[in-house]
């Protein structure tokens, strides 16, 4: 039930790529997966920071970028 509420709460801010299936959406909205750390890093430092995290045994990956937008929007695509 929590995953459905999470999806409903963000529904006006989310855009899904056509390849994202319903089960993927539910996994991404699962409240049990909450609690991860998201860092905002300047683009020219992103790979250096991710590499330093990985070198320290921490799963560090670049997952996106911040761009200008007229409206709040999260676009989810498969990479």
Coordinates of C-alpha atoms in Angstrom, one line a residue:
X1 CA 0.0 0.0 0.0
X2 CA 2.9 2.4 0.8
X3 CA 4.3 2.1 -2.8
X4 CA 1.0 3.0 -4.3
X5 CA 0.7 6.1 -2.0
X6 CA 4.2 7.1 -2.9
X7 CA 3.4 6.9 -6.6
X8 CA 0.2 8.8 -6.1
X9 CA 1.9 11.5 -4.1
X10 CA 4.5 12.1 -6.9
X11 CA 2.2 11.5 -9.9
X12 CA 2.2 15.1 -11.0
X13 CA 6.0 15.3 -10.8
X14 CA 6.9 12.0 -12.5
X15 CA 7.3 11.2 -16.1
X16 CA 8.1 7.6 -17.1
X17 CA 10.0 6.5 -20.1
X18 CA 7.9 4.1 -22.3
X19 CA 10.2 1.2 -21.3
X20 CA 9.4 1.4 -17.6
X21 CA 6.9 -1.3 -16.6
X22 CA 4.5 -1.1 -13.7
X23 CA 6.5 -3.5 -11.6
X24 CA 9.6 -1.2 -12.0
X25 CA 7.5 1.8 -10.8
X26 CA 6.4 -0.1 -7.7
X27 CA 10.0 -1.2 -6.9
X28 CA 11.2 2.4 -7.2
X29 CA 8.3 3.7 -5.0
X30 CA 8.7 0.9 -2.4
X31 CA 9.0 2.5 1.1
X32 CA 11.4 -0.2 2.1
X33 CA 13.9 1.2 -0.3
X34 CA 13.8 4.6 1.3
X35 CA 16.8 5.8 3.2
X36 CA 19.5 5.9 0.6
X37 CA 21.7 8.9 0.3
X38 CA 21.4 11.2 -2.7
X39 CA 24.2 13.7 -3.2
X40 CA 24.1 16.7 -5.5
X41 CA 27.6 17.3 -6.9
X42 CA 28.8 19.8 -9.5
X43 CA 28.9 18.1 -12.9
X44 CA 32.6 18.5 -13.3
X45 CA 33.2 16.8 -10.0
X46 CA 30.6 14.0 -10.3
X47 CA 32.9 11.2 -11.7
X48 CA 35.7 12.0 -9.2
X49 CA 33.2 11.8 -6.2
X50 CA 31.6 8.6 -7.5
X51 CA 35.1 7.0 -8.0
X52 CA 36.2 8.1 -4.5
X53 CA 33.0 6.5 -3.0
X54 CA 33.6 3.3 -4.9
X55 CA 37.2 3.2 -3.8
X56 CA 36.0 3.5 -0.2
X57 CA 33.7 0.5 -0.8
X58 CA 30.6 2.6 -1.1
X59 CA 28.2 2.1 -4.1
X60 CA 28.6 5.5 -5.7
X61 CA 27.0 6.1 -9.1
X62 CA 25.9 9.0 -11.2
X63 CA 22.1 8.7 -11.7
X64 CA 21.2 12.0 -13.4
X65 CA 21.7 15.7 -13.7
X66 CA 19.9 18.8 -12.6
X67 CA 18.5 20.9 -15.4
X68 CA 16.4 24.0 -15.6
X69 CA 12.7 23.4 -15.8
X70 CA 9.5 25.4 -15.6
X71 CA 7.8 22.8 -13.5
X72 CA 8.9 20.2 -10.9
X73 CA 9.6 17.0 -12.8
X74 CA 11.3 13.7 -12.3
X75 CA 11.9 11.7 -15.5
X76 CA 12.6 8.0 -15.0
X77 CA 14.4 6.1 -17.8
X78 CA 16.2 2.8 -18.1
X79 CA 19.9 3.2 -18.6

